[in-house]
Structure formats: C-alpha cells, structure tokens
Amino acid sequence: MKSIITFFLLFIGICNFSLAQQEFGKQGQSVISEFDKLAQTPPMGWNSWNKFGCNVSEKLIKEMADAIVSSGMKDAGYEYVVIDDCWQTGRDEEGNIIVDKDHFPNGMKPVADYVHSLGLKFGIYSCAGSKTCQGRPGSRGYQFQDTRQYAGWGVDYLKYDWCYNEGQDAKAAYKTMSDALKACGRPIVFSICEWGENKPWEWGKGIGHLWRITADIRDCYDCKFNWGGVGVLQILDKALTINQYSGPGHWNDLEMLEIGNGGQTENEYRSHFAIWSMMSAPLMAGNDIRNMDALTKEILLNKEAIAINQDKLGKTAFRFVTLNGIDILVKALSDGDVAFLFINRNNFNIDLDYNWNFDTVYDESLENGSLYMKRIPRKIKNIWTQQEMGTTDTPLKKVLEPHESLFVRLRK
C-alpha cells in the first residue's frame, strides 16, 4: 500500500512539474514575444553622451525632456531620453546599483516618472564588463539584479557597452543581459554597443534590437583616428556592406547623431541626417536640444526625411553606383515610392547630370526584383526644400558642393 501511495504521489508530482514547465514555457514565450515586438521602426530620441559626457544630472535630463516637447521633437517622433555613462557610483551591501546622489539626489525613478509624464520614454546605460567605459560599476555578474532595478525605475531602453569586458564571449555576454531583460517584467529596448568588433549583425537578432557597427562617431564628416573614432562617411561605408542584416526589430546602429555640435558644415550635417534616414538607422540626437539654432532644428525635424527613416517596410538603402565620386543610394519604401540620395564625396564642386533613362534598378529582396523602371515616370520631390523637381522623364541636374547631397523621393 505504501509503495502504491508513493507511486501515486510521485506521479502527481511529475504531472505538476510537467504542467509547471508548460506554463513557464507559455510565460517565457509571452515575454519573448513582447520583446520581439519592440523597435519595429528605428528608435528615435536623445542621448546625453556626445554633448555632455559625464556631466549628467537630474536637472539636465528634465530640461532635455522639456526641450524635446517644446521644440517639436516629440511630435516629430523622438521619444527616448537616454542617460549615458556616469550616473552610477557603486553598489550597496546587497549588490544593488547606487545612483550618484550628488547629481541625482532623488534617485532614478523620479527622473523616469518625469520623463513619462511628458509622454516620453526613459533610457539608461550600463556595460557588459566589470566597469563602464568611465570606470563606474558595470553589470557583469549583476545582470538579473540590475534589470529588476531598471524595471522598478521604469526604464524603457538600455544601452549596453563593452568596456572592461575581460575577454568575455560577446554573444554570450549580450545574451545573458537579453535574458535578464526578457525576465524583468517590463518591455525594454536593448541597444548592443560593442562597436562591431564581434560582428553583432550576425548574431544580434533576437538578442538585441539594435547594434553598433563601428567605433564611436566623431563630429567630422570624413575622418578616422588611430586612437578610435570615425566620421560619417566611414560609418556609411561599413553600413553598406551589411545592410541585409537590418530590418524591423533588428537595426544596424550607425551611432548617435552629431548634428548641432558644431564640427561640420551645413552640407555635411544635411548629408549626415540623410544618410541615417536612408540607412534606416536609429535617430538618437546628441546635441544640446535646449539651444538649437534654426539649421539644427530644420534638419532634425524634417518630416519627409524622418518618414523615409521610419518607413514601415524597414528597408535599408543600397549603393546603386558611384559616379565621379558621387555615391547614389537607393531605398525602397512601403507605398511603392523610392528614395534616392546623391552624395558628393569629393572636396570640390561637381556637376550632377543624372539620366533616369535606364532599364531597372534591382533590389532582389523585392517580390519582382524591380525598384524603378524607366517606363513608369515618377515625380521627383526634394526632401530638404519640399519643392518638386520635375519627373524622371528628364535628366536630373545640379551642382553639388563639397560633401553636399541631393535627397529626393520619387513618387508614383
């Protein structure tokens, strides 16, 4: 009798464990599904690093959130307010991350609450290593504990860096944090920031929503530094080699925008934004948005450019051809329109005289392979001036100044 009861209890226990496994599996799938639904278009917002570095505070973040609203950036689609490095100072006896009390005297949740009260979303920074890039405590060994704190604060976005990684396997390290985010009970966009060193575009889908592809951007158009950092054209050239890895929910991250920080010309800043729009890159402003000049606002708030960036098809531009130092990028859009970007890479003026009279521009991922055909004339609209420029029945002519680009949309 005893053996029968024991067997019966064991049977019940096995059944209950099996049911629990099934229920956990359902819950896990639910969390993963919510995670996968995030960032269906490239994230848009603002990050503190490019302009302010370690000089972050509760006051600054609240003022930036206010400025996003008052400047019209919120209405244009910018929604994330992200604090980069230097907000943390240590860990308490229980291992919880400690917020810098001198700069965030009320802790992090009131800051997140304020951002949310404006209809915006709140982002934060950490690192896969033992320390952040500025020597603050990283998240290695504390991933699940940290994400529970983030969820409690109301975090919506995590930028996760790669300093002091101590030889970790990048895919495994980022998957651990991804698992922690999926288990924390709050949907949080995951930004992988390991500088493209371990080809995250090959393994990042499902682990993160966006991944950096190069070293840090510098406020220059065509430059490269031995000590790290690249310019706009260097980032573009890398992005064009891996554009097939980018799409809804998994984006190649071309880095934060430098527009408004003063290191480039008007033509270069316009080209910078046009390239990010064509490449479906996240649009994370990196300037002081409290004090934007008219040009910076005009570029960052251009609705036509943003619409191309945020197009629901999620296609990334490809380089159709290079002619006399002019790159011609082409991007398919969801309504059948096509965006073209003509970039003068030269340091001198050049005459653009482009004849639309070719048979076909191909994009093999499209159903019929055809992106533009000469027998279907299209209207040409200048993205920056909002002016019509005729149709594809006639050649496109313009003198392009050094580093200037012509950004157009071909309409049916």
mmCIF file of C-alpha atoms in Angstrom:
data_model
loop_
_atom_site.group_PDB
_atom_site.id
_atom_site.type_symbol
_atom_site.label_atom_id
_atom_site.label_comp_id
_atom_site.label_asym_id
_atom_site.label_seq_id
_atom_site.Cartn_x
_atom_site.Cartn_y
_atom_site.Cartn_z
ATOM 1 C CA MET A 1 0.000 0.000 0.000
ATOM 2 C CA LYS A 2 2.830 2.341 0.922
ATOM 3 C CA SER A 3 4.515 1.739 -2.430
ATOM 4 C CA ILE A 4 1.223 2.472 -4.249
ATOM 5 C CA ILE A 5 0.798 5.778 -2.371
ATOM 6 C CA THR A 6 4.422 6.688 -3.038
ATOM 7 C CA PHE A 7 3.996 5.927 -6.731
ATOM 8 C CA PHE A 8 0.766 7.953 -6.816
ATOM 9 C CA LEU A 9 2.402 10.980 -5.170
ATOM 10 C CA LEU A 10 5.369 10.677 -7.498
ATOM 11 C CA PHE A 11 3.002 10.533 -10.474
ATOM 12 C CA ILE A 12 1.155 13.653 -9.265
ATOM 13 C CA GLY A 13 4.464 15.417 -8.720
ATOM 14 C CA ILE A 14 5.640 14.599 -12.222
ATOM 15 C CA CYS A 15 2.355 15.812 -13.682
ATOM 16 C CA ASN A 16 2.508 19.046 -11.707
ATOM 17 C CA PHE A 17 6.130 19.614 -12.754
ATOM 18 C CA SER A 18 5.191 18.984 -16.370
ATOM 19 C CA LEU A 19 2.287 21.443 -16.138
ATOM 20 C CA ALA A 20 4.550 23.984 -14.467
ATOM 21 C CA GLN A 21 7.064 23.568 -17.241
ATOM 22 C CA GLN A 22 4.358 24.107 -19.815
ATOM 23 C CA GLU A 23 3.078 27.204 -18.011
ATOM 24 C CA PHE A 24 6.601 28.590 -17.647
ATOM 25 C CA GLY A 25 7.146 27.934 -21.335
ATOM 26 C CA LYS A 26 3.986 29.852 -22.196
ATOM 27 C CA GLN A 27 5.045 32.761 -19.988
ATOM 28 C CA GLY A 28 8.543 32.703 -21.420
ATOM 29 C CA GLN A 29 7.186 32.747 -24.950
ATOM 30 C CA SER A 30 4.913 35.637 -23.998
ATOM 31 C CA VAL A 31 7.840 37.677 -22.665
ATOM 32 C CA ILE A 32 9.945 36.871 -25.710
ATOM 33 C CA SER A 33 7.084 37.838 -27.985
ATOM 34 C CA GLU A 34 6.740 41.211 -26.243
ATOM 35 C CA PHE A 35 10.495 41.713 -26.545
ATOM 36 C CA ASP A 36 10.396 40.899 -30.242
ATOM 37 C CA LYS A 37 7.604 43.404 -30.855
ATOM 38 C CA LEU A 38 9.781 46.326 -29.766
ATOM 39 C CA ALA A 39 11.608 48.704 -32.155
ATOM 40 C CA GLN A 40 9.639 47.830 -35.259
ATOM 41 C CA THR A 41 10.952 51.100 -36.664
ATOM 42 C CA PRO A 42 14.377 52.584 -35.836
ATOM 43 C CA PRO A 43 14.296 54.072 -32.304
ATOM 44 C CA MET A 44 14.290 57.869 -32.108
ATOM 45 C CA GLY A 45 15.313 60.014 -29.160
ATOM 46 C CA TRP A 46 18.201 61.780 -27.467
ATOM 47 C CA ASN A 47 21.338 60.561 -25.670
ATOM 48 C CA SER A 48 23.499 62.599 -23.302
ATOM 49 C CA TRP A 49 26.985 61.394 -24.260
ATOM 50 C CA ASN A 50 28.024 63.271 -27.412
ATOM 51 C CA LYS A 51 27.455 66.697 -25.920
ATOM 52 C CA PHE A 52 27.703 66.265 -22.156
ATOM 53 C CA GLY A 53 29.826 63.187 -21.467
ATOM 54 C CA CYS A 54 29.878 62.601 -17.709
ATOM 55 C CA ASN A 55 28.170 65.897 -16.902
ATOM 56 C CA VAL A 56 24.732 64.376 -16.391
ATOM 57 C CA SER A 57 22.219 65.265 -13.701
ATOM 58 C CA GLU A 58 18.554 65.150 -12.821
ATOM 59 C CA LYS A 59 18.256 68.816 -13.749
ATOM 60 C CA LEU A 60 19.820 68.293 -17.189
ATOM 61 C CA ILE A 61 17.690 65.283 -18.056
ATOM 62 C CA LYS A 62 14.460 67.005 -17.063
ATOM 63 C CA GLU A 63 15.398 70.090 -19.065
ATOM 64 C CA MET A 64 16.180 67.930 -22.101
ATOM 65 C CA ALA A 65 12.861 66.152 -21.776
ATOM 66 C CA ASP A 66 11.103 69.520 -21.631
ATOM 67 C CA ALA A 67 13.025 70.666 -24.708
ATOM 68 C CA ILE A 68 12.071 67.569 -26.690
ATOM 69 C CA VAL A 69 8.452 68.544 -26.172
ATOM 70 C CA SER A 70 8.740 72.301 -26.642
ATOM 71 C CA SER A 71 10.988 72.085 -29.718
ATOM 72 C CA GLY A 72 8.579 69.867 -31.617
ATOM 73 C CA MET A 73 10.897 66.862 -31.491
ATOM 74 C CA LYS A 74 8.341 64.754 -29.641
ATOM 75 C CA ASP A 75 5.737 65.464 -32.313
ATOM 76 C CA ALA A 76 8.312 64.517 -34.957
ATOM 77 C CA GLY A 77 8.790 61.079 -33.363
ATOM 78 C CA TYR A 78 11.691 61.472 -30.916
ATOM 79 C CA GLU A 79 10.636 59.641 -27.754
ATOM 80 C CA TYR A 80 13.583 58.167 -25.814
ATOM 81 C CA VAL A 81 15.537 60.262 -23.294
ATOM 82 C CA VAL A 82 18.684 58.262 -22.560
ATOM 83 C CA ILE A 83 21.222 58.910 -19.790
ATOM 84 C CA ASP A 84 24.609 57.568 -20.857
ATOM 85 C CA ASP A 85 27.597 56.768 -18.606
ATOM 86 C CA CYS A 86 28.397 58.280 -15.166
ATOM 87 C CA TRP A 87 25.029 58.157 -13.413
ATOM 88 C CA GLN A 88 26.170 55.324 -11.086
ATOM 89 C CA THR A 89 28.769 55.319 -8.302
ATOM 90 C CA GLY A 90 28.848 51.871 -6.698
ATOM 91 C CA ARG A 91 26.828 49.024 -5.189
ATOM 92 C CA ASP A 92 25.298 48.650 -1.753
ATOM 93 C CA GLU A 93 25.689 45.687 0.608
ATOM 94 C CA GLU A 94 23.022 43.771 -1.285
ATOM 95 C CA GLY A 95 24.640 44.425 -4.634
ATOM 96 C CA ASN A 96 22.109 46.976 -5.838
ATOM 97 C CA ILE A 97 23.465 49.680 -8.104
ATOM 98 C CA ILE A 98 23.848 53.076 -6.389
ATOM 99 C CA VAL A 99 22.777 56.231 -8.205
ATOM 100 C CA ASP A 100 25.088 59.265 -7.934
ATOM 101 C CA LYS A 101 23.344 61.216 -5.146
ATOM 102 C CA ASP A 102 25.151 64.460 -5.931
ATOM 103 C CA HIS A 103 23.724 64.595 -9.441
ATOM 104 C CA PHE A 104 20.523 62.599 -8.964
ATOM 105 C CA PRO A 105 19.561 63.461 -5.367
ATOM 106 C CA ASN A 106 16.096 61.940 -5.634
ATOM 107 C CA GLY A 107 17.223 58.706 -7.250
ATOM 108 C CA MET A 108 16.369 57.494 -10.735
ATOM 109 C CA LYS A 109 12.678 56.650 -10.501
ATOM 110 C CA PRO A 110 11.517 60.289 -10.109
ATOM 111 C CA VAL A 111 13.521 61.162 -13.227
ATOM 112 C CA ALA A 112 11.865 58.351 -15.169
ATOM 113 C CA ASP A 113 8.465 59.373 -13.818
ATOM 114 C CA TYR A 114 9.020 62.943 -15.005
ATOM 115 C CA VAL A 115 10.025 61.774 -18.479
ATOM 116 C CA HIS A 116 6.971 59.531 -18.633
ATOM 117 C CA SER A 117 4.706 62.377 -17.502
ATOM 118 C CA LEU A 118 5.626 64.188 -20.721
ATOM 119 C CA GLY A 119 4.635 61.230 -22.851
ATOM 120 C CA LEU A 120 8.257 60.242 -23.464
ATOM 121 C CA LYS A 121 10.280 57.113 -22.665
ATOM 122 C CA PHE A 122 13.288 56.760 -20.405
ATOM 123 C CA GLY A 123 16.621 55.117 -21.171
ATOM 124 C CA ILE A 124 19.730 54.283 -19.203
ATOM 125 C CA TYR A 125 23.272 52.978 -19.733
ATOM 126 C CA SER A 126 25.331 50.087 -18.413
ATOM 127 C CA CYS A 127 28.175 47.868 -19.529
ATOM 128 C CA ALA A 128 28.784 44.142 -20.078
ATOM 129 C CA GLY A 129 32.110 44.450 -18.281
ATOM 130 C CA SER A 130 33.010 44.797 -14.639
ATOM 131 C CA LYS A 131 33.242 48.567 -15.161
ATOM 132 C CA THR A 132 31.722 51.059 -17.554
ATOM 133 C CA CYS A 133 33.914 52.945 -20.016
ATOM 134 C CA GLN A 134 34.296 55.725 -17.432
ATOM 135 C CA GLY A 135 35.197 53.343 -14.632
ATOM 136 C CA ARG A 136 31.794 53.202 -12.955
ATOM 137 C CA PRO A 137 30.364 49.813 -11.873
ATOM 138 C CA GLY A 138 29.311 47.629 -14.801
ATOM 139 C CA SER A 139 26.676 44.907 -14.834
ATOM 140 C CA ARG A 140 28.806 41.788 -15.171
ATOM 141 C CA GLY A 141 27.526 39.278 -12.615
ATOM 142 C CA TYR A 142 24.550 41.507 -11.724
ATOM 143 C CA GLN A 143 22.514 41.341 -14.923
ATOM 144 C CA PHE A 144 19.275 39.983 -13.461
ATOM 145 C CA GLN A 145 19.552 42.105 -10.337
ATOM 146 C CA ASP A 146 20.151 45.249 -12.372
ATOM 147 C CA THR A 147 17.283 44.655 -14.780
ATOM 148 C CA ARG A 148 14.889 44.212 -11.853
ATOM 149 C CA GLN A 149 16.009 47.642 -10.636
ATOM 150 C CA TYR A 150 15.604 49.097 -14.111
ATOM 151 C CA ALA A 151 12.084 47.714 -14.350
ATOM 152 C CA GLY A 152 11.240 49.180 -10.942
ATOM 153 C CA TRP A 153 12.507 52.576 -12.016
ATOM 154 C CA GLY A 154 10.513 52.477 -15.250
ATOM 155 C CA VAL A 155 13.349 52.116 -17.753
ATOM 156 C CA ASP A 156 12.294 51.664 -21.400
ATOM 157 C CA TYR A 157 15.683 51.497 -23.143
ATOM 158 C CA LEU A 158 19.098 50.102 -22.202
ATOM 159 C CA LYS A 159 22.355 50.987 -23.950
ATOM 160 C CA TYR A 160 24.854 48.260 -23.047
ATOM 161 C CA ASP A 161 28.557 48.982 -23.639
ATOM 162 C CA TRP A 162 31.630 46.702 -23.967
ATOM 163 C CA CYS A 163 34.437 48.248 -21.886
ATOM 164 C CA TYR A 164 36.345 46.174 -19.289
ATOM 165 C CA ASN A 165 34.830 43.054 -20.880
ATOM 166 C CA GLU A 166 37.804 40.949 -19.683
ATOM 167 C CA GLY A 167 37.790 38.582 -22.643
ATOM 168 C CA GLN A 168 34.158 37.550 -22.490
ATOM 169 C CA ASP A 169 32.427 35.989 -25.468
ATOM 170 C CA ALA A 170 30.364 38.867 -26.823
ATOM 171 C CA LYS A 171 27.372 36.854 -27.989
ATOM 172 C CA ALA A 172 27.130 35.032 -24.646
ATOM 173 C CA ALA A 173 27.561 38.224 -22.634
ATOM 174 C CA TYR A 174 24.849 40.088 -24.508
ATOM 175 C CA LYS A 175 22.532 37.094 -24.470
ATOM 176 C CA THR A 176 22.788 36.969 -20.673
ATOM 177 C CA MET A 177 21.644 40.574 -20.412
ATOM 178 C CA SER A 178 18.994 39.935 -23.045
ATOM 179 C CA ASP A 179 17.643 37.018 -20.991
ATOM 180 C CA ALA A 180 17.621 39.258 -17.920
ATOM 181 C CA LEU A 181 15.668 41.949 -19.762
ATOM 182 C CA LYS A 182 13.161 39.407 -21.034
ATOM 183 C CA ALA A 183 12.637 38.178 -17.480
ATOM 184 C CA CYS A 184 12.417 41.573 -15.738
ATOM 185 C CA GLY A 185 8.696 42.064 -16.369
ATOM 186 C CA ARG A 186 8.977 45.284 -18.381
ATOM 187 C CA PRO A 187 9.483 45.772 -22.140
ATOM 188 C CA ILE A 188 12.912 47.383 -22.574
ATOM 189 C CA VAL A 189 14.609 48.105 -25.897
ATOM 190 C CA PHE A 190 18.101 46.602 -25.884
ATOM 191 C CA SER A 191 20.902 48.551 -27.594
ATOM 192 C CA ILE A 192 24.046 46.452 -28.127
ATOM 193 C CA CYS A 193 27.116 48.704 -28.060
ATOM 194 C CA GLU A 194 30.193 46.550 -28.656
ATOM 195 C CA TRP A 195 31.432 48.693 -31.569
ATOM 196 C CA GLY A 196 31.043 45.999 -34.232
ATOM 197 C CA GLU A 197 34.131 44.146 -33.033
ATOM 198 C CA ASN A 198 32.392 40.756 -32.903
ATOM 199 C CA LYS A 199 30.029 41.166 -35.873
ATOM 200 C CA PRO A 200 26.833 41.533 -33.828
ATOM 201 C CA TRP A 201 24.797 41.836 -37.021
ATOM 202 C CA GLU A 202 25.378 38.092 -37.473
ATOM 203 C CA TRP A 203 24.002 37.072 -34.056
ATOM 204 C CA GLY A 204 22.208 40.067 -32.572
ATOM 205 C CA LYS A 205 18.715 39.474 -33.944
ATOM 206 C CA GLY A 206 16.555 38.151 -31.108
ATOM 207 C CA ILE A 207 19.192 39.156 -28.549
ATOM 208 C CA GLY A 208 19.001 42.917 -29.061
ATOM 209 C CA HIS A 209 17.044 45.415 -31.112
ATOM 210 C CA LEU A 210 19.979 47.419 -32.465
ATOM 211 C CA TRP A 211 23.735 47.049 -32.538
ATOM 212 C CA ARG A 212 26.616 49.383 -33.136
ATOM 213 C CA ILE A 213 28.683 48.580 -36.221
ATOM 214 C CA THR A 214 31.778 50.796 -35.778
ATOM 215 C CA ALA A 215 33.887 52.635 -33.249
ATOM 216 C CA ASP A 216 32.442 55.836 -31.754
ATOM 217 C CA ILE A 217 31.358 58.596 -34.109
ATOM 218 C CA ARG A 218 33.305 61.862 -34.123
ATOM 219 C CA ASP A 219 31.878 65.217 -35.126
ATOM 220 C CA CYS A 220 33.519 65.107 -38.548
ATOM 221 C CA TYR A 221 32.401 64.042 -41.993
ATOM 222 C CA ASP A 222 35.373 62.157 -43.414
ATOM 223 C CA CYS A 223 37.936 61.150 -40.790
ATOM 224 C CA LYS A 224 39.486 58.280 -38.911
ATOM 225 C CA PHE A 225 41.589 58.336 -35.753
ATOM 226 C CA ASN A 226 44.291 55.883 -34.694
ATOM 227 C CA TRP A 227 43.015 56.081 -31.127
ATOM 228 C CA GLY A 228 39.434 55.257 -32.087
ATOM 229 C CA GLY A 229 36.565 57.084 -33.664
ATOM 230 C CA VAL A 230 35.293 57.514 -37.198
ATOM 231 C CA GLY A 231 33.430 60.019 -39.329
ATOM 232 C CA VAL A 232 30.131 59.940 -41.177
ATOM 233 C CA LEU A 233 31.473 58.513 -44.451
ATOM 234 C CA GLN A 234 33.443 55.771 -42.682
ATOM 235 C CA ILE A 235 30.266 54.659 -40.903
ATOM 236 C CA LEU A 236 28.297 54.768 -44.156
ATOM 237 C CA ASP A 237 30.848 52.594 -45.960
ATOM 238 C CA LYS A 238 30.628 49.964 -43.225
ATOM 239 C CA ALA A 239 26.827 50.063 -43.136
ATOM 240 C CA LEU A 240 26.588 49.483 -46.879
ATOM 241 C CA THR A 241 28.458 46.176 -46.543
ATOM 242 C CA ILE A 242 25.967 44.756 -44.014
ATOM 243 C CA ASN A 243 22.663 46.381 -44.961
ATOM 244 C CA GLN A 244 21.000 42.988 -45.404
ATOM 245 C CA TYR A 245 21.122 42.374 -41.635
ATOM 246 C CA SER A 246 18.924 45.351 -40.744
ATOM 247 C CA GLY A 247 15.130 45.391 -40.532
ATOM 248 C CA PRO A 248 12.111 45.739 -38.231
ATOM 249 C CA GLY A 249 13.129 44.877 -34.667
ATOM 250 C CA HIS A 250 16.830 44.473 -35.508
ATOM 251 C CA TRP A 251 18.696 47.536 -36.741
ATOM 252 C CA ASN A 252 22.252 48.371 -37.687
ATOM 253 C CA ASP A 253 23.083 51.272 -35.366
ATOM 254 C CA LEU A 254 25.173 53.908 -37.161
ATOM 255 C CA GLU A 255 25.776 55.749 -33.861
ATOM 256 C CA MET A 256 24.280 58.853 -32.281
ATOM 257 C CA LEU A 257 23.807 61.977 -34.354
ATOM 258 C CA GLU A 258 26.339 64.817 -34.149
ATOM 259 C CA ILE A 259 24.070 67.377 -35.800
ATOM 260 C CA GLY A 260 24.198 70.684 -33.924
ATOM 261 C CA ASN A 261 27.513 70.080 -32.154
ATOM 262 C CA GLY A 262 29.475 72.418 -34.413
ATOM 263 C CA GLY A 263 32.121 70.257 -36.059
ATOM 264 C CA GLN A 264 30.650 70.009 -39.553
ATOM 265 C CA THR A 265 29.358 72.284 -42.288
ATOM 266 C CA GLU A 266 25.702 72.736 -43.177
ATOM 267 C CA ASN A 267 26.124 70.467 -46.220
ATOM 268 C CA GLU A 268 27.801 67.812 -44.091
ATOM 269 C CA TYR A 269 25.138 67.855 -41.391
ATOM 270 C CA ARG A 270 22.389 67.579 -44.004
ATOM 271 C CA SER A 271 24.203 64.651 -45.609
ATOM 272 C CA HIS A 272 24.708 63.096 -42.165
ATOM 273 C CA PHE A 273 20.973 63.097 -41.453
ATOM 274 C CA ALA A 274 20.060 61.995 -44.985
ATOM 275 C CA ILE A 275 22.432 59.018 -44.742
ATOM 276 C CA TRP A 276 20.992 57.928 -41.387
ATOM 277 C CA SER A 277 17.485 58.267 -42.867
ATOM 278 C CA MET A 278 18.329 56.203 -45.942
ATOM 279 C CA MET A 279 20.127 53.507 -43.939
ATOM 280 C CA SER A 280 17.187 53.066 -41.521
ATOM 281 C CA ALA A 281 19.492 53.929 -38.634
ATOM 282 C CA PRO A 282 18.242 54.833 -35.152
ATOM 283 C CA LEU A 283 17.906 58.614 -34.874
ATOM 284 C CA MET A 284 19.355 59.475 -31.471
ATOM 285 C CA ALA A 285 20.154 63.181 -31.274
ATOM 286 C CA GLY A 286 23.341 64.021 -29.405
ATOM 287 C CA ASN A 287 23.236 67.806 -29.178
ATOM 288 C CA ASP A 288 22.019 70.349 -26.606
ATOM 289 C CA ILE A 289 18.397 70.488 -27.710
ATOM 290 C CA ARG A 290 17.660 73.350 -25.297
ATOM 291 C CA ASN A 291 19.666 75.699 -27.504
ATOM 292 C CA MET A 292 19.244 74.584 -31.106
ATOM 293 C CA ASP A 293 19.817 77.031 -33.918
ATOM 294 C CA ALA A 294 17.418 77.237 -36.847
ATOM 295 C CA LEU A 295 19.512 74.958 -39.086
ATOM 296 C CA THR A 296 19.760 72.187 -36.496
ATOM 297 C CA LYS A 297 16.006 72.266 -35.909
ATOM 298 C CA GLU A 298 15.332 72.284 -39.633
ATOM 299 C CA ILE A 299 17.449 69.161 -40.137
ATOM 300 C CA LEU A 300 16.359 67.169 -37.082
ATOM 301 C CA LEU A 301 12.664 67.979 -37.583
ATOM 302 C CA ASN A 302 12.429 67.350 -41.326
ATOM 303 C CA LYS A 303 9.280 65.255 -41.572
ATOM 304 C CA GLU A 304 9.988 63.930 -45.074
ATOM 305 C CA ALA A 305 13.428 62.639 -44.058
ATOM 306 C CA ILE A 306 12.051 61.112 -40.860
ATOM 307 C CA ALA A 307 9.244 59.421 -42.820
ATOM 308 C CA ILE A 308 11.850 57.747 -45.029
ATOM 309 C CA ASN A 309 13.795 56.635 -41.950
ATOM 310 C CA GLN A 310 10.664 55.343 -40.210
ATOM 311 C CA ASP A 311 9.077 53.708 -43.262
ATOM 312 C CA LYS A 312 7.279 50.572 -42.089
ATOM 313 C CA LEU A 313 8.867 48.406 -44.791
ATOM 314 C CA GLY A 314 12.113 48.761 -42.866
ATOM 315 C CA LYS A 315 14.324 48.503 -45.934
ATOM 316 C CA THR A 316 17.882 49.803 -45.828
ATOM 317 C CA ALA A 317 19.386 51.665 -48.758
ATOM 318 C CA PHE A 318 21.968 50.079 -51.004
ATOM 319 C CA ARG A 319 24.655 51.721 -53.124
ATOM 320 C CA PHE A 320 23.398 51.561 -56.690
ATOM 321 C CA VAL A 321 26.508 53.040 -58.253
ATOM 322 C CA THR A 322 29.326 55.547 -57.707
ATOM 323 C CA LEU A 323 29.914 58.088 -60.484
ATOM 324 C CA ASN A 324 32.790 60.604 -60.376
ATOM 325 C CA GLY A 325 32.907 60.498 -56.596
ATOM 326 C CA ILE A 326 29.121 60.698 -56.225
ATOM 327 C CA ASP A 327 27.528 57.839 -54.316
ATOM 328 C CA ILE A 328 23.984 57.033 -55.407
ATOM 329 C CA LEU A 329 21.967 55.299 -52.685
ATOM 330 C CA VAL A 330 18.521 53.823 -53.315
ATOM 331 C CA LYS A 331 15.856 52.818 -50.798
ATOM 332 C CA ALA A 332 12.506 51.142 -51.434
ATOM 333 C CA LEU A 333 9.514 52.479 -49.490
ATOM 334 C CA SER A 334 6.327 50.754 -48.409
ATOM 335 C CA ASP A 335 3.949 52.722 -50.629
ATOM 336 C CA GLY A 336 5.872 51.947 -53.794
ATOM 337 C CA ASP A 337 7.822 55.212 -53.700
ATOM 338 C CA VAL A 338 11.611 55.203 -53.905
ATOM 339 C CA ALA A 339 14.150 57.428 -52.130
ATOM 340 C CA PHE A 340 17.409 58.424 -53.839
ATOM 341 C CA LEU A 341 20.412 60.089 -52.222
ATOM 342 C CA PHE A 342 23.214 61.549 -54.347
ATOM 343 C CA ILE A 343 26.276 62.204 -52.123
ATOM 344 C CA ASN A 344 29.242 64.259 -53.316
ATOM 345 C CA ARG A 345 32.171 62.611 -51.526
ATOM 346 C CA ASN A 346 34.612 64.964 -53.229
ATOM 347 C CA ASN A 347 36.251 68.011 -51.669
ATOM 348 C CA PHE A 348 35.276 70.096 -54.692
ATOM 349 C CA ASN A 349 32.165 71.054 -56.626
ATOM 350 C CA ILE A 350 30.899 68.576 -59.157
ATOM 351 C CA ASP A 351 28.132 68.682 -61.754
ATOM 352 C CA LEU A 352 25.427 66.098 -61.260
ATOM 353 C CA ASP A 353 23.820 65.260 -64.595
ATOM 354 C CA TYR A 354 21.872 62.104 -63.963
ATOM 355 C CA ASN A 355 19.868 60.435 -66.688
ATOM 356 C CA TRP A 356 16.982 58.389 -65.339
ATOM 357 C CA ASN A 357 16.725 56.583 -68.659
ATOM 358 C CA PHE A 358 17.946 53.189 -67.524
ATOM 359 C CA ASP A 359 16.052 49.933 -67.567
ATOM 360 C CA THR A 360 15.898 48.899 -63.968
ATOM 361 C CA VAL A 361 17.432 49.390 -60.558
ATOM 362 C CA TYR A 362 17.289 45.992 -58.901
ATOM 363 C CA ASP A 363 16.639 45.039 -55.327
ATOM 364 C CA GLU A 364 16.436 41.253 -55.262
ATOM 365 C CA SER A 365 14.563 41.187 -51.948
ATOM 366 C CA LEU A 366 11.541 42.791 -53.594
ATOM 367 C CA GLU A 367 8.885 40.484 -54.949
ATOM 368 C CA ASN A 368 9.508 41.262 -58.606
ATOM 369 C CA GLY A 369 13.077 42.496 -58.228
ATOM 370 C CA SER A 370 12.225 45.845 -59.780
ATOM 371 C CA LEU A 371 12.660 49.036 -57.792
ATOM 372 C CA TYR A 372 12.475 51.615 -60.547
ATOM 373 C CA MET A 373 11.692 51.231 -64.230
ATOM 374 C CA LYS A 374 12.072 53.830 -66.953
ATOM 375 C CA ARG A 375 8.646 53.129 -68.415
ATOM 376 C CA ILE A 376 6.985 54.393 -65.216
ATOM 377 C CA PRO A 377 7.753 58.133 -64.967
ATOM 378 C CA ARG A 378 7.844 59.401 -61.395
ATOM 379 C CA LYS A 379 7.604 62.818 -59.829
ATOM 380 C CA ILE A 380 10.746 63.993 -58.034
ATOM 381 C CA LYS A 381 10.467 65.810 -54.712
ATOM 382 C CA ASN A 382 13.404 67.471 -52.953
ATOM 383 C CA ILE A 383 13.353 66.382 -49.309
ATOM 384 C CA TRP A 384 15.075 69.495 -47.959
ATOM 385 C CA THR A 385 13.319 72.203 -49.967
ATOM 386 C CA GLN A 386 9.989 70.372 -50.323
ATOM 387 C CA GLN A 387 9.991 71.503 -53.956
ATOM 388 C CA GLU A 388 9.023 69.422 -56.973
ATOM 389 C CA MET A 389 11.914 68.844 -59.383
ATOM 390 C CA GLY A 390 10.099 67.586 -62.454
ATOM 391 C CA THR A 391 9.870 63.915 -63.362
ATOM 392 C CA THR A 392 12.180 61.074 -64.289
ATOM 393 C CA ASP A 393 11.427 61.785 -67.963
ATOM 394 C CA THR A 394 14.198 64.389 -67.914
ATOM 395 C CA PRO A 395 17.781 64.302 -66.563
ATOM 396 C CA LEU A 396 18.447 65.473 -63.014
ATOM 397 C CA LYS A 397 20.945 68.336 -62.967
ATOM 398 C CA LYS A 398 22.534 70.125 -60.021
ATOM 399 C CA VAL A 399 25.915 71.462 -58.962
ATOM 400 C CA LEU A 400 26.835 69.630 -55.771
ATOM 401 C CA GLU A 401 29.179 71.459 -53.429
ATOM 402 C CA PRO A 402 31.817 69.536 -51.412
ATOM 403 C CA HIS A 403 30.092 66.913 -49.233
ATOM 404 C CA GLU A 404 26.670 68.143 -50.316
ATOM 405 C CA SER A 405 23.964 65.625 -51.098
ATOM 406 C CA LEU A 406 20.736 65.724 -53.081
ATOM 407 C CA PHE A 407 17.976 63.890 -51.221
ATOM 408 C CA VAL A 408 14.844 63.112 -53.260
ATOM 409 C CA ARG A 409 11.756 60.951 -53.205
ATOM 410 C CA LEU A 410 10.353 59.511 -56.425
ATOM 411 C CA ARG A 411 6.579 59.416 -56.291
ATOM 412 C CA LYS A 412 4.197 57.500 -58.490
#
